[in-house]
Short mmCIF file of C-alpha atoms and ligand atoms in Angstrom, two decimals:
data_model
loop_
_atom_site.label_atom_id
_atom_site.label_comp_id
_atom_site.label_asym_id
_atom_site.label_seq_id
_atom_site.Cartn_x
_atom_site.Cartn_y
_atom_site.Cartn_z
CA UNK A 1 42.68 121.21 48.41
CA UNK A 2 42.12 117.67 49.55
CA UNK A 3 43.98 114.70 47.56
CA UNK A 4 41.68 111.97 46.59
CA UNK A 5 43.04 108.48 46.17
CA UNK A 6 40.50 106.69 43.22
CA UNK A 7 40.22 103.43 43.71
CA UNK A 8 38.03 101.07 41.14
CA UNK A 9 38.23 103.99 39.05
CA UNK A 10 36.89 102.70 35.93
CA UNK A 11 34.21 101.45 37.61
CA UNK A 12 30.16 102.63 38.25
CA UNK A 13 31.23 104.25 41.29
CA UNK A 14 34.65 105.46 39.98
CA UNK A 15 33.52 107.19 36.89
CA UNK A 16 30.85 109.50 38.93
CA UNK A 17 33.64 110.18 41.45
CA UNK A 18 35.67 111.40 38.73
CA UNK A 19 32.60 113.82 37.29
CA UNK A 20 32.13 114.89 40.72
CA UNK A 21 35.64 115.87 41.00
CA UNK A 22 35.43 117.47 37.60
CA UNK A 23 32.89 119.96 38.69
CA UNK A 24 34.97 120.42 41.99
CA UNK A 25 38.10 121.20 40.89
CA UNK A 26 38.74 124.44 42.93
CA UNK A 27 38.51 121.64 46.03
CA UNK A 28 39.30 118.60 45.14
CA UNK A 29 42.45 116.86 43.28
CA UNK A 30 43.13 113.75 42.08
CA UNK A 31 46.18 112.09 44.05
CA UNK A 32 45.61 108.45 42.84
CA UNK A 33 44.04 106.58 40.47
CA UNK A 34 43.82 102.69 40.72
CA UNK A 35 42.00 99.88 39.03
CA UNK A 36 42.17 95.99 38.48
CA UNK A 37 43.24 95.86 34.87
CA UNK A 38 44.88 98.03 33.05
CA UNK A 39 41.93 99.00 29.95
CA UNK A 40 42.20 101.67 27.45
CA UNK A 41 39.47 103.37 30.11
CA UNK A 42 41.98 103.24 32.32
CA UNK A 43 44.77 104.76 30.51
CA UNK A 44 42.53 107.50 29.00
CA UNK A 45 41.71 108.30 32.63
CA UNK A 46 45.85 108.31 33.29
CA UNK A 47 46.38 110.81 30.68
CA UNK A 48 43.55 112.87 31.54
CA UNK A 49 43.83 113.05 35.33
CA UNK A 50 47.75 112.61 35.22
CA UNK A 51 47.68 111.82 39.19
CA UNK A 52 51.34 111.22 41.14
CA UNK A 53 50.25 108.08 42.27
CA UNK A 54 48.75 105.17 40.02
CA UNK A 55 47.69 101.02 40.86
CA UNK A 56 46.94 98.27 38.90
CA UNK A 57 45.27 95.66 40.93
CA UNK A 58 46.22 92.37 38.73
CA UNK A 59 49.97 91.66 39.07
CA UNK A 60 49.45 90.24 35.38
CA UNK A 61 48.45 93.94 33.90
CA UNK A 62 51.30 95.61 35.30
CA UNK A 63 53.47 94.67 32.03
CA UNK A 64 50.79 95.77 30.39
CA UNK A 65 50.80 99.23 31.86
CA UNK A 66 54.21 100.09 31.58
CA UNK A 67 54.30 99.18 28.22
CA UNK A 68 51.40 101.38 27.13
CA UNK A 69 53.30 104.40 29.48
CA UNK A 70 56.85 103.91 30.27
CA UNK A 71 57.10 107.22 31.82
CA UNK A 72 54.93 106.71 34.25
CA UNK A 73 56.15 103.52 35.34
CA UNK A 74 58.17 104.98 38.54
CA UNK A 75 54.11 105.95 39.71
CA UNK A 76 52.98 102.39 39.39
CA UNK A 77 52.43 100.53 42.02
CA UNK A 78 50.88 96.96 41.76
CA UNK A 79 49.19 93.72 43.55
CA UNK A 80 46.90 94.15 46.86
CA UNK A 81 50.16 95.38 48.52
CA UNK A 82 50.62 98.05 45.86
CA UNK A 83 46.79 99.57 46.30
CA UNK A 84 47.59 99.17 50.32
CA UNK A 85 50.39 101.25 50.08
CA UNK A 86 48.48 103.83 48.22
CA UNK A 87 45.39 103.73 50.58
CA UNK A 88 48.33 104.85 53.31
CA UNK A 89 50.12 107.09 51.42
CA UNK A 90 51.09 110.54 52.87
CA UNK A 91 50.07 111.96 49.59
CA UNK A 92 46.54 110.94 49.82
CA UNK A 93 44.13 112.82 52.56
CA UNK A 94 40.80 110.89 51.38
CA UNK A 95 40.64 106.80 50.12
CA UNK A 96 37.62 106.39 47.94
CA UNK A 97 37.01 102.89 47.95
CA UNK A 98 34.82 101.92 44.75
CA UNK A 99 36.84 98.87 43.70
CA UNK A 100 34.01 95.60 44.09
CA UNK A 101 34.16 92.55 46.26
CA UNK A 102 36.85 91.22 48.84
CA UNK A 103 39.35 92.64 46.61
CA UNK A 104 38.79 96.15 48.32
CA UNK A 105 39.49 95.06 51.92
CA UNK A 106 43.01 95.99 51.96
CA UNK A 107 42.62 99.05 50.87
CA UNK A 108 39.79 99.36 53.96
CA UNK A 109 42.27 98.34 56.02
CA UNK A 110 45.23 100.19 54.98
CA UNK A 111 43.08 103.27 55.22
CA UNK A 112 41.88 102.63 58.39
CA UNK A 113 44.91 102.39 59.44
CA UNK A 114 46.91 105.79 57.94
CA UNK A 115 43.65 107.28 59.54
CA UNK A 116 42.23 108.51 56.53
CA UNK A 117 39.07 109.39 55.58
CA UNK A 118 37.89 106.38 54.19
CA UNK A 119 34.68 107.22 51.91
CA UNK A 120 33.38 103.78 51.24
CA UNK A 121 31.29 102.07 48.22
CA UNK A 122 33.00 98.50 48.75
CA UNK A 123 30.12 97.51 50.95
CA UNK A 124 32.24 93.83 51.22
CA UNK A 125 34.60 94.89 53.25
CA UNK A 126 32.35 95.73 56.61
CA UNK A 127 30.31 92.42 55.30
CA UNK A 128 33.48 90.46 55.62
CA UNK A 129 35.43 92.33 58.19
CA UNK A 130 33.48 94.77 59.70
CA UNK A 131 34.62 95.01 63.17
CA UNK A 132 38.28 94.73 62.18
CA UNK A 133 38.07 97.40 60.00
CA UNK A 134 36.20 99.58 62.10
CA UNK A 135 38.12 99.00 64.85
CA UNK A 136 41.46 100.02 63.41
CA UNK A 137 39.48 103.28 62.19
CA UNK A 138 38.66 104.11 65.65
CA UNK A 139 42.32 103.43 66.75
CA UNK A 140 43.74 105.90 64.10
CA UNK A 141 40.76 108.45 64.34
CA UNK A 142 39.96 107.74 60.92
CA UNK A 143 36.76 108.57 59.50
CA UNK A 144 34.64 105.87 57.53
CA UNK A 145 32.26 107.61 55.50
CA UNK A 146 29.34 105.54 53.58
CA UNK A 147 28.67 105.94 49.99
CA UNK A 148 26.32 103.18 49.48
CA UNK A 149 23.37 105.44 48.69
CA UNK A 150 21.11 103.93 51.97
CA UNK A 151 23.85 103.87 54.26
CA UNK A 152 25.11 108.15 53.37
CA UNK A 153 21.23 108.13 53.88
CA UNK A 154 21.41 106.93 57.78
CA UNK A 155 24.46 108.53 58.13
CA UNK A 156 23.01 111.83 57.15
CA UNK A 157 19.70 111.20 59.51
CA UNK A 158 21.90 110.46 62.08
CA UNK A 159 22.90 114.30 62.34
CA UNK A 160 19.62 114.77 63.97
CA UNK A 161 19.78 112.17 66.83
CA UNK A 162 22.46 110.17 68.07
CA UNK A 163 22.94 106.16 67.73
CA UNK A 164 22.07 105.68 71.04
CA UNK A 165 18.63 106.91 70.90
CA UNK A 166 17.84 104.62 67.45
CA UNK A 167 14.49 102.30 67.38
CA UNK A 168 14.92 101.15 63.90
CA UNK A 169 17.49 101.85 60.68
CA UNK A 170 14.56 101.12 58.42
CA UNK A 171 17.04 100.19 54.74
CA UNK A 172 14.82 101.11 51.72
CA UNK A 173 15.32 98.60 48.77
CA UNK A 174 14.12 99.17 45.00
CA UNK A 175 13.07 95.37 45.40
CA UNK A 176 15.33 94.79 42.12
CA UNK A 177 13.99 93.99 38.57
CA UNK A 178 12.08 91.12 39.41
CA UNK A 179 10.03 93.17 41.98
CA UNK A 180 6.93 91.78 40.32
CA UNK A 181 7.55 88.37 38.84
CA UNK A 182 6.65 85.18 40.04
CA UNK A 183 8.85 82.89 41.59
CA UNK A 184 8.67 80.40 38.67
CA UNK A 185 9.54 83.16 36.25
CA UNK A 186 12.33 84.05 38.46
CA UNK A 187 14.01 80.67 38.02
CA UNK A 188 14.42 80.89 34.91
CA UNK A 189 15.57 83.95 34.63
CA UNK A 190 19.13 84.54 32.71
CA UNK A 191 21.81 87.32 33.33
CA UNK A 192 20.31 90.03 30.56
CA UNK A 193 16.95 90.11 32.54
CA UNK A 194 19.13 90.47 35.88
CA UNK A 195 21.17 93.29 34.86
CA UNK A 196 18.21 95.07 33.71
CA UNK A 197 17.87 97.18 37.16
CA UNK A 198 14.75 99.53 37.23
CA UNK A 199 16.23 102.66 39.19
CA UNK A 200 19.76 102.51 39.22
CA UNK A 201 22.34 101.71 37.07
CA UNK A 202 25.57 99.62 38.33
CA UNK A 203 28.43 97.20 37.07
CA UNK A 204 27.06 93.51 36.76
CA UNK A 205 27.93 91.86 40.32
CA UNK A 206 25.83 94.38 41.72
CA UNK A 207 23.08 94.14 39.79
CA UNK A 208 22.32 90.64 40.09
CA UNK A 209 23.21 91.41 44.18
CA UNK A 210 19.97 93.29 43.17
CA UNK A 211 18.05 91.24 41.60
CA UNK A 212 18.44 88.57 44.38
CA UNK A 213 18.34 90.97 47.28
CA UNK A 214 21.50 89.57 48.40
CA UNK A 215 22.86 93.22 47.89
CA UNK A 216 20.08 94.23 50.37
CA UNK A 217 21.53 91.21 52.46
CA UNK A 218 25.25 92.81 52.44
CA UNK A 219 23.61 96.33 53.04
CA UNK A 220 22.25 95.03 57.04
CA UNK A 221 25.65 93.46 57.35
CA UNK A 222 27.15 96.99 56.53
CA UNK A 223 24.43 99.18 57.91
CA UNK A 224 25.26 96.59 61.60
CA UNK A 225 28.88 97.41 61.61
CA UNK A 226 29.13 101.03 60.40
CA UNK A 227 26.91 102.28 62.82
CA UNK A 228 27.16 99.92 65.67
CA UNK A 229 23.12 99.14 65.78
CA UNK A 230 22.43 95.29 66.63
CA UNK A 231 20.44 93.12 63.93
CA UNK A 232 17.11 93.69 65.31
CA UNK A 233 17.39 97.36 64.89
CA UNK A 234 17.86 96.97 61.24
CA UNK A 235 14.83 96.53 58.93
CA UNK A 236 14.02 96.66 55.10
CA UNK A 237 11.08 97.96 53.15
CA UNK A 238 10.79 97.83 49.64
CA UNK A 239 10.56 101.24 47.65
CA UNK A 240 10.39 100.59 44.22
CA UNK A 241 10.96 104.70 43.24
CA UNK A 242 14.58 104.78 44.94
CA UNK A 243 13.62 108.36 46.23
CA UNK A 244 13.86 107.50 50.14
CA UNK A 245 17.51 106.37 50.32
CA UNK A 246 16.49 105.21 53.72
CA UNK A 247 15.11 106.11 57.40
CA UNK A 248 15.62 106.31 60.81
CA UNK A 249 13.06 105.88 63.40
CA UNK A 250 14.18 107.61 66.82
CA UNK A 251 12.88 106.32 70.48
CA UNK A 252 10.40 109.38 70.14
CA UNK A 253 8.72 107.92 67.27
CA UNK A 254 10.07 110.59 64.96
CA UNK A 255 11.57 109.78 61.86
CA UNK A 256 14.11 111.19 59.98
CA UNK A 257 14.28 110.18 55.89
CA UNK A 258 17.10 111.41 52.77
CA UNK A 259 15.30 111.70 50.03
CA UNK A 260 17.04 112.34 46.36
CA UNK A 261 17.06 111.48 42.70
CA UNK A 262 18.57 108.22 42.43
CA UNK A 263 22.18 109.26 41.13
CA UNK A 264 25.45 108.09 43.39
CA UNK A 265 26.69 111.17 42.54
CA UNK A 266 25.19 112.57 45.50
CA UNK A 267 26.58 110.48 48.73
CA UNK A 268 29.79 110.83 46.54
CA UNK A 269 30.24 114.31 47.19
CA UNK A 270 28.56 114.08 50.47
CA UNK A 271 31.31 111.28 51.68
CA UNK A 272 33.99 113.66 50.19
CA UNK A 273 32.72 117.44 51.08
CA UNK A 274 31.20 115.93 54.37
CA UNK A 275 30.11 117.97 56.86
CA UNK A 276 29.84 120.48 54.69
CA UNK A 277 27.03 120.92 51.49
CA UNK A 278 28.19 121.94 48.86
CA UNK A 279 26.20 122.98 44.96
CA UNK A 280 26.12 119.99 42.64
CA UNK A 281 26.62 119.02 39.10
CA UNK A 282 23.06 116.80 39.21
CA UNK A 283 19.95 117.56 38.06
CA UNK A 284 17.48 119.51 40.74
CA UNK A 285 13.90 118.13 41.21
CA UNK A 286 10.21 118.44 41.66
CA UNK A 287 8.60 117.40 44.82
CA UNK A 288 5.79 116.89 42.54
CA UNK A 289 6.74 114.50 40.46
CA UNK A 290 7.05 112.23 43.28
CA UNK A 291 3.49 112.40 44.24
CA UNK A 292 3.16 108.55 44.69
CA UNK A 293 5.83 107.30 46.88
CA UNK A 294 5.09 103.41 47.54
CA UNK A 295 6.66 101.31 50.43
CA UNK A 296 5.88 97.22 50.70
CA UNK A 297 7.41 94.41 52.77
CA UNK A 298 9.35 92.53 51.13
CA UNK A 299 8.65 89.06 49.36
CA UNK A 300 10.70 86.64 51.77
CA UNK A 301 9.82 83.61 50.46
CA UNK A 302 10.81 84.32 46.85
CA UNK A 303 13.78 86.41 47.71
CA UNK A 304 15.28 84.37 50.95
CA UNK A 305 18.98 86.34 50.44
CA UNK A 306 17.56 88.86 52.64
CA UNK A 307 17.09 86.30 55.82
CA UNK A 308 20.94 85.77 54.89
CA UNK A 309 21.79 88.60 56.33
CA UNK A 310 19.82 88.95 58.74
CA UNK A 311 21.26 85.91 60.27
CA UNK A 312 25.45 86.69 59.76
CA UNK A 313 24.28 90.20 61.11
CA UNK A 314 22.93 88.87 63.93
CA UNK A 315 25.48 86.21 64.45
CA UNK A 316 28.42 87.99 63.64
CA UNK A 317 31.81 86.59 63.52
CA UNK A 318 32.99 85.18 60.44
CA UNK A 319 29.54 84.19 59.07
CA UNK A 320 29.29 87.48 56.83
CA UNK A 321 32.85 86.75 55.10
CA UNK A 322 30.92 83.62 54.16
CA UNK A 323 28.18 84.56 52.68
CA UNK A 324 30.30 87.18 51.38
CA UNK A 325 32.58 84.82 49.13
CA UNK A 326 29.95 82.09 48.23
CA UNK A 327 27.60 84.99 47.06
CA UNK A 328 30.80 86.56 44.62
CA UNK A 329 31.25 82.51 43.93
CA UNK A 330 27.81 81.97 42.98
CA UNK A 331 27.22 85.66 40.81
CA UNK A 332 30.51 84.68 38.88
CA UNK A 333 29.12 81.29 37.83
CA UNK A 334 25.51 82.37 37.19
CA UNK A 335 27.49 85.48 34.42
CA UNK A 336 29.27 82.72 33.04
CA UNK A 337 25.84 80.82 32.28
CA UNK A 338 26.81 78.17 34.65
CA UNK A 339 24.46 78.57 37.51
CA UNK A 340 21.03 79.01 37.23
CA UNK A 341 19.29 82.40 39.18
CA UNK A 342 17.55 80.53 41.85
CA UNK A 343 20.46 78.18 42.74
CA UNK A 344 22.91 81.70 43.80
CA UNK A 345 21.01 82.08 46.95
CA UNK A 346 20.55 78.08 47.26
CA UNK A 347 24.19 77.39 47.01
CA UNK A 348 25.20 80.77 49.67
CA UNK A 349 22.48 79.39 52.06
CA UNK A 350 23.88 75.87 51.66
CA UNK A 351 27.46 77.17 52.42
CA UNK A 352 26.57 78.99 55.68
CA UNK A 353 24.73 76.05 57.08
CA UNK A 354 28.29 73.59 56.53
CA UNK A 355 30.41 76.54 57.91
CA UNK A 356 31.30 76.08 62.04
CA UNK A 357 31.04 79.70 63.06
CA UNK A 358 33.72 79.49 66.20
CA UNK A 359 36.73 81.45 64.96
CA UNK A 360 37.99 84.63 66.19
CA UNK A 361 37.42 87.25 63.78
CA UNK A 362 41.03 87.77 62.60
CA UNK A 363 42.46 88.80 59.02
CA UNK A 364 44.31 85.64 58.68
CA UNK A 365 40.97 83.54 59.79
CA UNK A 366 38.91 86.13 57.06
CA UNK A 367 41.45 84.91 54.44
CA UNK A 368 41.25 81.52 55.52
CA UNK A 369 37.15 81.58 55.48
CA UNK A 370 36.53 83.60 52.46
CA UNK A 371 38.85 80.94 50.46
CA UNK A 372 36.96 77.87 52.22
CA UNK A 373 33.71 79.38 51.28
CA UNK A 374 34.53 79.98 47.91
CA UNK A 375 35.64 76.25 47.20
CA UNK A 376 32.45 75.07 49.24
CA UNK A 377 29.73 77.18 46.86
CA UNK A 378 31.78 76.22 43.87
CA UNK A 379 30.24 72.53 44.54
CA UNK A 380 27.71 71.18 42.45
MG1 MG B 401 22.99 100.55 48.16
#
């Protein structure tokens, strides 16, 4: 049995780990669950799950908690510090990360660390930190498995060639819901049409990540770090059916593509069963019924995100952790109905350009840079 630490449980991500679990219970057990408020959805999952070990991200919740479940209140742990010490936990043999935005590093980190198997949907983490992160892994021998559906995809072509022998890690990209629209329809587009994702669906920050391609932006930051391939090995095609998850193209000119319905549920259990293949709870399918599979580049001058991160891939340094916290900046106001769609990527671009990219790439200069570019986007 291997113990699975949840984290960002009542989350997208969370709730399929949980159904994948479900149908794997002869394998799998739940040894943590964790999110950033306690909810009723949270404390349903509690009762249900009943796991030793249990997190509440916001300090403020904690109260909260242990008044809905005294009893369990010797299991709670809380803050960044509390979900670290979970992540690290001898209890635990496999983190799931799902929780969203720089509030997942530390548990990156503090899996990395314990050398766990780190299965890992918080994509911001190797945007903001990558080479920390996977440097630590590499110290501990711990394994840092994607979940992100293009990245399981790469890392699952990758069992037919090794990294060395790469041409291109060609990212596929749905190309968002406003695929089609103009760019002066795009400006004026509001949250509802945003969240409104063709192919997949996700919690809210993601979505608009979508809609701008900034999530496609985060994904070459990711895809540079996880697997070690420099920027100009990393391309993106659009592939508005979300059947190829993504491709590799070896130095023989053969490529390698994972193709699948587009459910999470599947690099889920691949991060946790991996290298084994197990039989899953998700619908089979029809070759046939994906007779027209369409690729296109993508529209750079109405969607510059994607330049973004081309640039803080190929940079490197602290660049990413920018764009990183002006992008969650600038996705928080446009929710609210304070920022208008266009200006996210305007005010992210803006912020890179002002920040001095000459700091070592330490945690405490990640803290310091992540805070600085929040303030900085936050600027009318
Ligand atoms: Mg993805």
């Amino acid at each position: 049995m291997k113990r699975v630490a949840l984290f960002g449980s009542t989350g997208s991500i969370g709730t399929q780990a949980l159904d994948v679990i479900d149908a794997r219970r002869d394998r799998f057990v739940v040894a943590a669950l964790a999110a950033g408020r306690c909810t009723e959805a949270f404390l349903r999952q509690v009762d249900t799950w009943n796991p030793p070990l249990i997190a509440v991200g916001d300090p403020e919740h904690a109260a909260a908690f242990v008044a809905a479940r005294p009893s369990l209140a010797s299991r709670l742990h809380v803050g960044p510090t509390g979900l670290a010490t979970i992540a690290g936990s001898s209890e635990v043999d496999i983190v799931l990360n799902g929780i969203t935005g720089f509030a997942g590093l530390p548990v990156s980190l503090a899996a990395a660390d314990a050398g766990k198997r780190l299965a890992l949907a918080n994509k911001e983490s190797l945007v903001t930190a990558g080479p920390l992160v996977m440097a630590r892994a590499a110290a501990t021998g711990a394994e840092v498995i994607p979940v992100d559906s293009e990245h399981s995809a790469i890392f699952q072509c990758l069992r037919s060639g090794g990294v060395g022998d790469v041409e291109k890690l060609i990212l596929t990209a749905s190309g968002g819901p406003f695929r089609t629209w103009s760019a002066e329809r795009i400006a004026s587009a509001g949250p509802a049409d945003a969240l409104n994702h063709p192919t997949w669906k996700m919690g809210p920050k993601i979505s608009v990540d979508s809609a701008t391609l900034m999530n496609k932006a985060l994904e070459v930051i990711e895809a540079r770090w996880i697997f070690d391939v420099p920027a100009e090995r990393i391309e993106v095609v659009v592939h508005p059916q979300s059947i190829v998850h993504s491709m590799v193209l070896f130095k023989d000119r053969s490529m390698i593509a994972q193709l699948g319905l587009p459910t999470m549920k599947v690099p889920i259990q691949y991060a946790l069963t991996h290298p084994e293949r197990t039989t899953a709870d998700t619908p089979t399918w029809d070759v046939a019924k994906f007779a027209n599979l369409n690729f296109e580049s993508p529209r750079l001058d109405v969607f510059p995100a994607l330049e973004l991160g081309m640039w803080a891939a190929r940079e490197g340094g602290l660049l990413g952790t920018v764009l990183n916290a002006a992008n969650e900046s600038a996705v928080a106001a446009f929710l609210d109905g304070r920022l208008a769609f266009s200006d996210i990527t305007r005010r992210v671009t803006r912020t890179m350009e002002r920040w001095r990219n000459d700091v070592p790439l330490t945690l405490e200069h990640v803290h310091a840079a992540d805070a600085w570019a929040r303030e900085e986007a936050a600027r009318p």
